[in-house]
mmCIF file of C-alpha atoms in Angstrom:
data_model
loop_
_atom_site.group_PDB
_atom_site.id
_atom_site.type_symbol
_atom_site.label_atom_id
_atom_site.label_comp_id
_atom_site.label_asym_id
_atom_site.label_seq_id
_atom_site.Cartn_x
_atom_site.Cartn_y
_atom_site.Cartn_z
ATOM 1 C CA MET A 1 0.000 0.000 0.000
ATOM 2 C CA THR A 2 1.305 3.462 -0.886
ATOM 3 C CA THR A 3 2.617 5.499 2.023
ATOM 4 C CA HIS A 4 1.031 8.932 2.158
ATOM 5 C CA LYS A 5 0.555 11.567 4.831
ATOM 6 C CA LEU A 6 -0.807 14.992 5.610
ATOM 7 C CA LEU A 7 1.441 17.849 4.593
ATOM 8 C CA THR A 8 3.951 19.186 7.148
ATOM 9 C CA PRO A 9 6.485 22.049 6.799
ATOM 10 C CA GLU A 10 9.407 19.617 6.630
ATOM 11 C CA ILE A 11 8.513 18.691 3.048
ATOM 12 C CA LEU A 12 9.323 22.113 1.531
ATOM 13 C CA PRO A 13 13.083 22.091 2.255
ATOM 14 C CA LEU A 14 13.183 18.558 0.894
ATOM 15 C CA LEU A 15 11.510 19.682 -2.325
ATOM 16 C CA SER A 16 13.731 22.756 -2.592
ATOM 17 C CA ALA A 17 16.972 20.792 -2.239
ATOM 18 C CA PRO A 18 18.998 20.173 -5.429
ATOM 19 C CA VAL A 19 17.774 17.055 -7.195
ATOM 20 C CA GLU A 20 18.542 15.532 -10.553
ATOM 21 C CA GLY A 21 15.699 16.387 -12.916
ATOM 22 C CA PRO A 22 13.325 16.198 -14.509
ATOM 23 C CA CYS A 23 11.113 17.010 -11.526
ATOM 24 C CA VAL A 24 7.489 15.895 -11.862
ATOM 25 C CA SER A 25 4.663 17.614 -9.956
ATOM 26 C CA LEU A 26 1.077 16.361 -10.158
ATOM 27 C CA TYR A 27 -1.868 17.936 -8.346
ATOM 28 C CA LEU A 28 -5.441 16.649 -8.315
ATOM 29 C CA PRO A 29 -8.629 17.622 -6.456
ATOM 30 C CA THR A 30 -10.061 14.470 -4.879
ATOM 31 C CA HIS A 31 -13.175 13.368 -3.021
ATOM 32 C CA ARG A 32 -13.671 11.634 0.311
ATOM 33 C CA HIS A 33 -16.833 9.719 -0.442
ATOM 34 C CA HIS A 34 -18.515 7.409 -2.950
ATOM 35 C CA PRO A 35 -19.659 7.908 -5.684
ATOM 36 C CA ASP A 36 -17.699 11.145 -6.293
ATOM 37 C CA ASN A 37 -14.359 9.460 -5.632
ATOM 38 C CA GLN A 38 -14.871 7.014 -8.506
ATOM 39 C CA GLN A 39 -13.793 9.680 -10.998
ATOM 40 C CA ASP A 40 -10.527 10.463 -9.180
ATOM 41 C CA PRO A 41 -8.317 7.604 -10.473
ATOM 42 C CA ILE A 42 -9.629 8.215 -14.000
ATOM 43 C CA ARG A 43 -8.597 11.865 -13.911
ATOM 44 C CA PHE A 44 -5.304 10.873 -12.275
ATOM 45 C CA ARG A 45 -4.493 8.520 -15.185
ATOM 46 C CA SER A 46 -5.247 11.351 -17.621
ATOM 47 C CA LEU A 47 -2.736 13.595 -15.857
ATOM 48 C CA VAL A 48 -0.160 10.795 -15.847
ATOM 49 C CA LYS A 49 -0.606 10.524 -19.620
ATOM 50 C CA GLN A 50 0.109 14.258 -19.892
ATOM 51 C CA LEU A 51 3.224 13.812 -17.788
ATOM 52 C CA GLU A 52 4.430 11.053 -20.067
ATOM 53 C CA GLN A 53 4.075 13.311 -23.113
ATOM 54 C CA MET A 54 5.862 16.178 -21.323
ATOM 55 C CA LEU A 55 8.725 13.918 -20.265
ATOM 56 C CA GLU A 56 9.257 12.880 -23.871
ATOM 57 C CA LYS A 57 9.653 16.565 -24.809
ATOM 58 C CA HIS A 58 11.736 17.438 -21.749
ATOM 59 C CA GLU A 59 14.682 15.090 -22.121
ATOM 60 C CA PRO A 60 13.834 12.030 -24.201
ATOM 61 C CA GLU A 61 17.069 10.312 -23.239
ATOM 62 C CA THR A 62 16.362 10.521 -19.480
ATOM 63 C CA PRO A 63 15.275 7.144 -18.041
ATOM 64 C CA VAL A 64 11.865 7.787 -16.500
ATOM 65 C CA ASP A 65 10.206 4.380 -16.831
ATOM 66 C CA GLU A 66 10.620 3.551 -13.131
ATOM 67 C CA MET A 67 9.114 6.889 -12.137
ATOM 68 C CA LEU A 68 6.107 6.512 -14.428
ATOM 69 C CA ALA A 69 5.607 2.937 -13.226
ATOM 70 C CA LYS A 70 5.048 4.253 -9.699
ATOM 71 C CA PHE A 71 2.387 6.684 -10.953
ATOM 72 C CA ARG A 72 0.619 3.878 -12.816
ATOM 73 C CA ALA A 73 0.757 1.592 -9.785
ATOM 74 C CA LEU A 74 -0.810 4.308 -7.646
ATOM 75 C CA ALA A 75 -3.596 4.729 -10.199
ATOM 76 C CA ASP A 76 -4.446 1.028 -9.813
ATOM 77 C CA GLU A 77 -4.440 1.008 -5.995
ATOM 78 C CA ALA A 78 -8.152 0.847 -5.145
ATOM 79 C CA ASP A 79 -7.727 1.105 -1.384
ATOM 80 C CA PHE A 80 -5.776 4.345 -1.740
ATOM 81 C CA TRP A 81 -8.536 6.005 -3.749
ATOM 82 C CA ASN A 82 -11.101 4.994 -1.130
ATOM 83 C CA HIS A 83 -9.246 6.954 1.580
ATOM 84 C CA THR A 84 -8.403 10.302 -0.007
ATOM 85 C CA LEU A 85 -9.246 13.780 1.294
ATOM 86 C CA GLU A 86 -9.927 16.950 -0.756
ATOM 87 C CA GLY A 87 -6.639 17.130 -2.634
ATOM 88 C CA LEU A 88 -3.618 15.116 -3.718
ATOM 89 C CA ALA A 89 -0.011 15.985 -4.557
ATOM 90 C CA VAL A 90 2.423 13.501 -6.069
ATOM 91 C CA LEU A 91 6.032 14.578 -6.638
ATOM 92 C CA ALA A 92 8.689 12.459 -8.274
ATOM 93 C CA ALA A 93 12.185 12.557 -9.735
ATOM 94 C CA PRO A 94 14.605 9.986 -11.129
ATOM 95 C CA GLY A 95 16.477 7.902 -8.586
ATOM 96 C CA GLY A 96 13.485 6.710 -6.565
ATOM 97 C CA PHE A 97 12.152 10.053 -5.269
ATOM 98 C CA PHE A 98 8.363 9.618 -4.962
ATOM 99 C CA LYS A 99 6.200 11.506 -2.460
ATOM 100 C CA VAL A 100 2.430 11.176 -2.089
ATOM 101 C CA ILE A 101 0.701 13.829 0.031
ATOM 102 C CA THR A 102 -2.991 14.144 0.870
ATOM 103 C CA LEU A 103 -4.448 17.640 1.367
ATOM 104 C CA GLN A 104 -7.415 18.906 3.333
ATOM 105 C CA ARG A 105 -8.540 21.300 0.618
ATOM 106 C CA PRO A 106 -8.968 21.056 -3.154
ATOM 107 C CA VAL A 107 -6.193 21.997 -5.578
ATOM 108 C CA LYS A 108 -6.304 22.814 -9.271
ATOM 109 C CA GLU A 109 -5.443 19.997 -11.663
ATOM 110 C CA LEU A 110 -1.811 20.411 -12.652
ATOM 111 C CA ALA A 111 0.779 18.263 -14.381
ATOM 112 C CA ILE A 112 4.192 19.932 -14.539
ATOM 113 C CA VAL A 113 7.627 18.740 -15.630
ATOM 114 C CA ALA A 114 10.390 21.227 -14.877
ATOM 115 C CA ASP A 115 13.908 21.605 -13.525
ATOM 116 C CA SER A 116 12.462 22.022 -10.013
ATOM 117 C CA PHE A 117 9.318 20.927 -8.207
ATOM 118 C CA HIS A 118 6.207 23.101 -8.408
ATOM 119 C CA THR A 119 5.506 23.813 -4.731
ATOM 120 C CA LYS A 120 3.118 26.782 -4.719
ATOM 121 C CA PRO A 121 -0.010 24.659 -4.018
ATOM 122 C CA LEU A 122 1.809 23.049 -1.077
ATOM 123 C CA ARG A 123 3.106 26.396 0.095
ATOM 124 C CA GLN A 124 -0.398 27.805 -0.202
ATOM 125 C CA PHE A 125 -1.746 25.047 2.005
ATOM 126 C CA LEU A 126 1.049 25.259 4.578
ATOM 127 C CA GLN A 127 1.089 29.027 4.690
ATOM 128 C CA SER A 128 -2.645 29.606 4.569
ATOM 129 C CA SER A 129 -3.518 31.430 7.739
ATOM 130 C CA ASP A 130 -6.799 29.573 8.267
ATOM 131 C CA ARG A 131 -5.116 26.327 9.405
ATOM 132 C CA TYR A 132 -5.145 25.273 13.027
ATOM 133 C CA GLN A 133 -4.932 22.286 15.346
ATOM 134 C CA ILE A 134 -7.308 21.356 18.157
ATOM 135 C CA LEU A 135 -6.350 19.558 21.334
ATOM 136 C CA ALA A 136 -9.509 17.803 22.525
ATOM 137 C CA LEU A 137 -8.966 17.127 26.208
ATOM 138 C CA THR A 138 -10.931 15.323 28.883
ATOM 139 C CA MET A 139 -9.784 13.665 32.078
ATOM 140 C CA THR A 140 -10.081 10.308 30.324
ATOM 141 C CA GLY A 141 -7.878 11.115 27.346
ATOM 142 C CA ILE A 142 -6.889 13.417 24.499
ATOM 143 C CA LYS A 143 -7.308 13.579 20.734
ATOM 144 C CA LEU A 144 -5.608 15.901 18.249
ATOM 145 C CA TYR A 145 -7.241 17.347 15.145
ATOM 146 C CA GLU A 146 -6.023 19.463 12.243
ATOM 147 C CA GLY A 147 -8.304 21.578 10.126
ATOM 148 C CA ASN A 148 -9.250 24.782 8.357
ATOM 149 C CA ARG A 149 -12.478 26.628 7.656
ATOM 150 C CA ASP A 150 -13.763 23.764 5.490
ATOM 151 C CA SER A 151 -12.549 20.503 7.002
ATOM 152 C CA LEU A 152 -11.299 18.850 10.173
ATOM 153 C CA ASP A 153 -9.507 15.526 10.561
ATOM 154 C CA MET A 154 -8.202 13.600 13.520
ATOM 155 C CA ILE A 155 -4.453 13.095 13.269
ATOM 156 C CA GLU A 156 -2.515 10.236 14.751
ATOM 157 C CA LEU A 157 -0.701 11.076 17.957
ATOM 158 C CA ALA A 158 3.046 10.800 17.553
ATOM 159 C CA PRO A 159 4.929 8.121 19.490
ATOM 160 C CA GLY A 160 5.696 9.555 22.897
ATOM 161 C CA VAL A 161 2.385 11.413 23.255
ATOM 162 C CA PRO A 162 0.209 9.756 25.927
ATOM 163 C CA SER A 163 -3.455 9.528 25.003
ATOM 164 C CA THR A 164 -4.846 8.898 28.514
ATOM 165 C CA LEU A 165 -4.208 10.000 32.079
ATOM 166 C CA THR A 166 -2.951 6.519 32.951
ATOM 167 C CA GLU A 167 -0.474 6.566 30.063
ATOM 168 C CA ALA A 168 0.680 10.019 31.126
ATOM 169 C CA LEU A 169 1.216 9.290 34.818
ATOM 170 C CA GLY A 170 1.422 5.492 34.954
ATOM 171 C CA GLU A 171 2.207 4.151 38.416
ATOM 172 C CA GLU A 172 2.725 7.691 39.679
ATOM 173 C CA LEU A 173 -1.022 8.234 40.095
ATOM 174 C CA THR A 174 -1.837 9.653 43.496
ATOM 175 C CA GLU A 175 -4.037 7.280 45.498
ATOM 176 C CA PRO A 176 -6.892 7.283 46.178
ATOM 177 C CA HIS A 177 -7.928 8.713 42.783
ATOM 178 C CA SER A 178 -11.253 9.705 41.334
ATOM 179 C CA THR A 179 -12.471 8.333 38.047
ATOM 180 C CA VAL A 180 -13.995 10.582 35.437
ATOM 181 C CA ALA A 181 -16.664 9.627 32.947
ATOM 182 C CA GLY A 182 -19.091 11.231 30.530
ATOM 183 C CA TYR A 183 -22.632 9.941 30.932
ATOM 184 C CA GLY A 184 -24.382 9.561 27.607
ATOM 185 C CA GLY A 185 -23.797 13.171 26.678
ATOM 186 C CA LEU A 186 -25.491 14.485 29.830
ATOM 187 C CA THR A 187 -25.127 18.195 30.265
ATOM 188 C CA SER A 188 -24.091 20.166 33.287
ATOM 189 C CA ASN A 189 -27.744 20.603 34.291
ATOM 190 C CA GLY A 190 -28.381 16.861 34.123
ATOM 191 C CA GLY A 191 -30.498 16.980 30.964
ATOM 192 C CA ALA A 192 -29.982 15.313 27.622
ATOM 193 C CA ARG A 193 -27.203 16.445 25.309
ATOM 194 C CA GLY A 194 -27.985 19.853 23.861
ATOM 195 C CA ASP A 195 -30.425 20.849 26.654
ATOM 196 C CA SER A 196 -27.998 23.237 28.304
ATOM 197 C CA PRO A 197 -26.693 26.471 26.776
ATOM 198 C CA GLY A 198 -23.982 25.548 24.305
ATOM 199 C CA GLY A 199 -24.764 21.859 24.713
ATOM 200 C CA GLU A 200 -21.981 21.386 27.258
ATOM 201 C CA GLY A 201 -21.481 17.776 28.251
ATOM 202 C CA MET A 202 -20.611 17.045 31.858
ATOM 203 C CA GLU A 203 -17.774 14.912 33.165
ATOM 204 C CA MET A 204 -18.857 13.137 36.374
ATOM 205 C CA HIS A 205 -16.205 12.872 39.104
ATOM 206 C CA HIS A 206 -16.430 9.918 41.484
ATOM 207 C CA GLY A 207 -14.278 10.276 44.561
ATOM 208 C CA HIS A 208 -12.794 7.246 46.291
ATOM 209 C CA GLY A 209 -11.778 8.404 49.761
ATOM 210 C CA GLY A 210 -12.568 12.111 49.293
ATOM 211 C CA ARG A 211 -9.031 13.015 48.252
ATOM 212 C CA LYS A 212 -9.888 15.961 46.009
ATOM 213 C CA ASP A 213 -6.534 17.655 46.637
ATOM 214 C CA GLN A 214 -4.709 14.594 45.309
ATOM 215 C CA ASP A 215 -7.030 14.526 42.310
ATOM 216 C CA ASP A 216 -6.245 18.174 41.589
ATOM 217 C CA ILE A 217 -2.519 17.449 41.829
ATOM 218 C CA ASP A 218 -2.827 14.576 39.349
ATOM 219 C CA GLU A 219 -4.867 16.760 37.012
ATOM 220 C CA ILE A 220 -2.137 19.403 36.870
ATOM 221 C CA ARG A 221 0.607 16.772 36.470
ATOM 222 C CA TYR A 222 -1.432 15.184 33.663
ATOM 223 C CA TYR A 223 -1.698 18.545 31.910
ATOM 224 C CA ARG A 224 2.037 19.166 32.214
ATOM 225 C CA VAL A 225 2.892 15.826 30.622
ATOM 226 C CA ILE A 226 0.402 16.411 27.790
ATOM 227 C CA ASP A 227 1.624 19.968 27.235
ATOM 228 C CA ARG A 228 5.282 18.937 26.959
ATOM 229 C CA ALA A 229 4.481 16.044 24.614
ATOM 230 C CA ILE A 230 2.271 18.118 22.273
ATOM 231 C CA ILE A 231 4.910 20.862 22.058
ATOM 232 C CA LYS A 232 7.740 18.434 21.332
ATOM 233 C CA HIS A 233 6.031 16.045 18.929
ATOM 234 C CA HIS A 234 3.411 18.199 17.200
ATOM 235 C CA SER A 235 3.443 21.988 17.672
ATOM 236 C CA ASN A 236 7.175 22.378 17.054
ATOM 237 C CA HIS A 237 6.741 20.521 13.753
ATOM 238 C CA SER A 238 3.422 21.885 12.473
ATOM 239 C CA ARG A 239 3.933 25.403 13.882
ATOM 240 C CA LEU A 240 0.160 25.806 13.666
ATOM 241 C CA PRO A 241 -2.034 27.759 16.073
ATOM 242 C CA LEU A 242 -3.424 25.380 18.696
ATOM 243 C CA MET A 243 -6.856 25.676 20.270
ATOM 244 C CA MET A 244 -8.395 23.580 22.992
ATOM 245 C CA ALA A 245 -11.722 21.784 23.018
ATOM 246 C CA ALA A 246 -12.503 21.090 26.656
ATOM 247 C CA LEU A 247 -14.762 22.144 29.499
ATOM 248 C CA ALA A 248 -14.055 25.719 30.579
ATOM 249 C CA GLU A 249 -12.597 24.593 33.916
ATOM 250 C CA HIS A 250 -10.114 22.264 32.219
ATOM 251 C CA GLN A 251 -9.146 24.917 29.667
ATOM 252 C CA GLY A 252 -8.460 27.431 32.401
ATOM 253 C CA ASN A 253 -6.245 25.036 34.339
ATOM 254 C CA PHE A 254 -4.400 23.897 31.218
ATOM 255 C CA HIS A 255 -3.683 27.475 30.128
ATOM 256 C CA LYS A 256 -2.195 28.228 33.546
ATOM 257 C CA ILE A 257 0.493 25.560 33.173
ATOM 258 C CA SER A 258 1.038 25.504 29.397
ATOM 259 C CA ASN A 259 4.321 26.623 27.858
ATOM 260 C CA ASN A 260 3.113 26.104 24.291
ATOM 261 C CA PRO A 261 3.833 29.296 22.298
ATOM 262 C CA TYR A 262 1.239 28.270 19.694
ATOM 263 C CA LEU A 263 -1.649 27.870 22.178
ATOM 264 C CA LEU A 264 -4.419 30.442 21.644
ATOM 265 C CA GLN A 265 -6.763 31.801 24.274
ATOM 266 C CA GLU A 266 -9.647 31.100 21.902
ATOM 267 C CA GLY A 267 -11.148 27.646 22.201
ATOM 268 C CA VAL A 268 -14.240 25.454 22.170
ATOM 269 C CA LYS A 269 -15.526 25.358 25.744
ATOM 270 C CA ILE A 270 -17.347 22.054 25.757
ATOM 271 C CA ASN A 271 -16.681 18.418 26.448
ATOM 272 C CA PRO A 272 -15.462 17.380 22.961
ATOM 273 C CA ASP A 273 -16.779 13.845 23.394
ATOM 274 C CA VAL A 274 -20.370 15.055 22.997
ATOM 275 C CA LEU A 275 -19.737 16.672 19.580
ATOM 276 C CA ALA A 276 -19.900 15.160 16.121
ATOM 277 C CA LEU A 277 -16.833 15.940 14.016
ATOM 278 C CA ASP A 278 -18.550 18.538 11.839
ATOM 279 C CA ASP A 279 -20.022 20.254 14.899
ATOM 280 C CA LEU A 280 -16.523 20.483 16.360
ATOM 281 C CA ARG A 281 -15.205 21.931 13.065
ATOM 282 C CA GLN A 282 -17.948 24.569 12.968
ATOM 283 C CA ARG A 283 -17.400 25.634 16.585
ATOM 284 C CA ALA A 284 -13.621 25.647 16.096
ATOM 285 C CA TRP A 285 -13.831 27.915 13.067
ATOM 286 C CA GLU A 286 -16.158 30.317 14.897
ATOM 287 C CA ALA A 287 -13.523 30.565 17.623
ATOM 288 C CA PHE A 288 -10.581 30.817 15.223
ATOM 289 C CA GLU A 289 -11.939 33.171 12.522
ATOM 290 C CA PRO A 290 -11.223 36.437 14.408
ATOM 291 C CA HIS A 291 -7.583 35.386 14.852
ATOM 292 C CA TYR A 292 -7.374 34.520 11.137
ATOM 293 C CA ALA A 293 -8.914 37.818 9.983
ATOM 294 C CA GLU A 294 -6.614 39.834 12.242
ATOM 295 C CA LYS A 295 -3.503 38.095 10.910
ATOM 296 C CA ILE A 296 -4.391 38.641 7.242
ATOM 297 C CA SER A 297 -5.245 42.289 7.884
ATOM 298 C CA LYS A 298 -1.959 42.897 9.687
ATOM 299 C CA LEU A 299 0.091 41.379 6.834
ATOM 300 C CA ALA A 300 -1.550 43.788 4.376
ATOM 301 C CA GLU A 301 -1.119 46.751 6.719
ATOM 302 C CA ASP A 302 2.555 45.921 7.279
ATOM 303 C CA PHE A 303 3.132 45.900 3.526
ATOM 304 C CA MET A 304 1.439 49.273 3.004
ATOM 305 C CA THR A 305 3.477 50.781 5.856
ATOM 306 C CA ALA A 306 6.687 49.361 4.401
ATOM 307 C CA LYS A 307 5.823 50.623 0.913
ATOM 308 C CA ALA A 308 5.357 54.143 2.257
ATOM 309 C CA LYS A 309 8.898 53.912 3.669
ATOM 310 C CA GLY A 310 10.386 52.527 0.466
ATOM 311 C CA LEU A 311 10.644 49.032 1.899
ATOM 312 C CA GLY A 312 7.625 47.457 0.184
ATOM 313 C CA PHE A 313 7.743 46.190 -3.407
ATOM 314 C CA ASP A 314 5.130 44.789 -5.763
ATOM 315 C CA GLU A 315 7.137 44.669 -9.021
ATOM 316 C CA PHE A 316 8.727 41.281 -9.717
ATOM 317 C CA ALA A 317 12.159 42.626 -10.647
ATOM 318 C CA ASP A 318 12.383 44.647 -7.426
ATOM 319 C CA ILE A 319 11.220 41.702 -5.337
ATOM 320 C CA ALA A 320 13.674 39.315 -6.983
ATOM 321 C CA ALA A 321 16.595 41.687 -6.431
ATOM 322 C CA ALA A 322 15.675 42.234 -2.777
ATOM 323 C CA ALA A 323 15.139 38.501 -2.233
ATOM 324 C CA LYS A 324 18.525 37.694 -3.750
ATOM 325 C CA ASP A 325 20.132 40.038 -1.197
ATOM 326 C CA GLY A 326 18.202 38.442 1.685
ATOM 327 C CA ARG A 327 16.220 41.614 2.346
ATOM 328 C CA VAL A 328 12.674 40.218 2.015
ATOM 329 C CA ALA A 329 11.146 39.475 5.408
ATOM 330 C CA THR A 330 7.632 38.629 4.191
ATOM 331 C CA LEU A 331 6.278 37.860 0.737
ATOM 332 C CA LEU A 332 2.585 37.635 -0.123
ATOM 333 C CA ILE A 333 1.795 35.848 -3.382
ATOM 334 C CA GLU A 334 -1.565 35.371 -5.026
ATOM 335 C CA ALA A 335 -2.893 31.842 -4.832
ATOM 336 C CA ASP A 336 -4.548 31.348 -8.205
ATOM 337 C CA ARG A 337 -2.246 33.308 -10.496
ATOM 338 C CA GLN A 338 0.576 31.928 -12.640
ATOM 339 C CA ILE A 339 3.220 34.227 -14.124
ATOM 340 C CA PRO A 340 5.465 32.815 -16.871
ATOM 341 C CA GLY A 341 9.146 33.392 -16.237
ATOM 342 C CA ARG A 342 12.156 32.296 -14.298
ATOM 343 C CA ILE A 343 14.811 33.805 -12.023
ATOM 344 C CA ASP A 344 18.504 33.612 -12.860
ATOM 345 C CA ALA A 345 19.992 31.728 -9.910
ATOM 346 C CA ASP A 346 23.261 33.672 -10.057
ATOM 347 C CA THR A 347 22.091 37.236 -10.630
ATOM 348 C CA GLY A 348 18.494 37.265 -9.418
ATOM 349 C CA GLU A 349 17.440 38.818 -12.726
ATOM 350 C CA LEU A 350 14.149 37.842 -14.364
ATOM 351 C CA GLN A 351 14.079 35.949 -17.626
ATOM 352 C CA ASP A 352 11.121 35.838 -19.992
ATOM 353 C CA ALA A 353 9.740 32.375 -20.581
ATOM 354 C CA ASP A 354 6.691 30.486 -21.756
ATOM 355 C CA LEU A 355 4.747 28.254 -19.369
ATOM 356 C CA SER A 356 4.196 25.824 -22.246
ATOM 357 C CA ASP A 357 7.932 25.109 -22.112
ATOM 358 C CA PRO A 358 8.141 21.959 -19.946
ATOM 359 C CA LYS A 359 11.272 23.306 -18.232
ATOM 360 C CA VAL A 360 9.569 26.509 -17.099
ATOM 361 C CA ASP A 361 7.715 26.870 -13.807
ATOM 362 C CA ASP A 362 5.656 29.711 -12.327
ATOM 363 C CA LEU A 363 7.603 32.901 -11.502
ATOM 364 C CA LEU A 364 5.576 33.416 -8.314
ATOM 365 C CA ASP A 365 6.522 29.910 -7.222
ATOM 366 C CA ASP A 366 10.204 30.640 -7.896
ATOM 367 C CA LEU A 367 10.017 33.928 -5.979
ATOM 368 C CA GLY A 368 8.551 32.088 -3.006
ATOM 369 C CA GLU A 369 11.318 29.490 -3.053
ATOM 370 C CA LEU A 370 14.007 32.188 -3.254
ATOM 371 C CA VAL A 371 12.559 34.175 -0.331
ATOM 372 C CA VAL A 372 12.350 31.075 1.876
ATOM 373 C CA ALA A 373 15.887 30.025 0.923
ATOM 374 C CA MET A 374 17.148 33.463 2.035
ATOM 375 C CA GLY A 375 15.373 33.329 5.392
ATOM 376 C CA GLY A 376 12.093 35.072 4.585
ATOM 377 C CA THR A 377 8.506 33.961 5.135
ATOM 378 C CA VAL A 378 5.942 33.412 2.375
ATOM 379 C CA PHE A 379 2.168 33.534 2.627
ATOM 380 C CA VAL A 380 -0.037 32.441 -0.263
ATOM 381 C CA VAL A 381 -3.373 34.249 -0.053
ATOM 382 C CA ARG A 382 -6.544 34.660 -2.066
ATOM 383 C CA SER A 383 -6.741 37.467 -4.608
ATOM 384 C CA GLU A 384 -9.202 39.550 -2.557
ATOM 385 C CA GLN A 385 -6.739 39.512 0.345
ATOM 386 C CA MET A 386 -3.806 40.830 -1.692
ATOM 387 C CA PRO A 387 -2.826 44.473 -1.057
ATOM 388 C CA THR A 388 -1.564 44.752 -4.679
ATOM 389 C CA ASP A 389 -2.834 43.761 -8.105
ATOM 390 C CA THR A 390 0.468 42.371 -9.455
ATOM 391 C CA GLY A 391 0.225 39.018 -7.687
ATOM 392 C CA ALA A 392 3.048 39.698 -5.218
ATOM 393 C CA ALA A 393 3.820 42.008 -2.301
ATOM 394 C CA ALA A 394 7.174 41.986 -0.470
ATOM 395 C CA THR A 395 7.921 43.607 2.875
ATOM 396 C CA CYS A 396 11.671 44.130 3.351
ATOM 397 C CA ARG A 397 13.843 44.225 6.449
ATOM 398 C CA PHE A 398 16.034 47.104 5.235
#
C-alpha cells in the first residue's frame, strides 16, 4: 500500500533541495466519499498521460520508466482512492524520489515537468492562515485534530504522546484517585445532550476516599505531561495555532500551566466527546476566525506601511533583487495566479519564458522558493486579500 501523509512544513526544504531532474509535480482535487471518488483515479491517469508526453519533450534520453511505473501503480491502488481527502499531490524525480501527500482542501489539476518541483499549491496550504490544530482534552484522554475553515480531521498522535491520564502518569497516580466519565452526553444541568446552553457535556467525578486535593494534583501533572508532549512532537513541527476543546474549567487550568507558544486563548468550551466531528469543526472555526482575519489584515497593513517607507515592493524585478540580497522578510503571493518566467539563480534577474515550455515553472513559485531560501517567510493568499494587483507584495527588512 502506498505510504502517504498529511502535509507538514518539513517537506518544503526537501523539495527545494537540489535534485537531478526532470522534476514531476502532479496535483489533483479528490473526493472523500462514494460515488464522487470514482472519478478520481480516472482523472489521475489522464494527468499521468500528460506527464508522459511532457517527459518525452523534456529530455527524451532521461530514463523515466521507473518513475512513471510508480504513478501507474498508484492509479491502480483501489484502497488508496477509497481513503483520499480533498486534494492530492504527487512529486517524483529519477532515482526513486516519490512523495504522495494528501491535502485537506482542493487543488487545481496540474501536471508539470520542470527543472524544479512546483511547490506553490503546497506552500499555499502550509502558509494559509486559516489552518489550526485542536487539542480535545478530557480527564479520560486526548485527541488531536487538524483543520481549516472547510474541514477537520483527527491526526494520529506521535509516538511519545500519551493519550490517557494513565499513560501520562502510569504508576505515579496519586491514590486514592477519582475516576472521570461522561454519561451519555449528559449536560451540566443533568439533561440530555444539547439541553444546556452551548450543549456542554458534563464529566462526572467519582471520589474514592474524598481526596480531592490529590485529584487536583494529578490533574495538573497530567496537563504538564500532555503539554510537553504536544509541544515536542506536534506543535514544534506543524507550527500551527493550537486551540483547545474542553470544558471551561479544564481549559483554564491547562492554560495556567502551558508553555506552548502556539496555544491560543480562543477555544471550544465544551466536552469534545459530545460533539460530532462537523459540529466540532464549525465551533472551532467560529472561535478561530477572528484570529485569522486579524492576521491577514496585519500582513496587508505591514506591507502598506513598508511601501510608504520605500521598503515594500510589488514589481517582480524589485522583489527578486531584494530577495537575492536576503532583504525580504515577508512575501505575499496570489494563490490562483501563474506568471510565466524564471529567475537567474546567479544574478536574481528575471528571464522571460513560456509556461508551455516543460522546463519553465511559475515565476511566483520561484520567488517564493528564493525568499524562503534566504530566510524570509511566504504567505499564499486569495486574490481579494492581496494588497496589490500584481500578484506579489514583499515587505523588506532594510
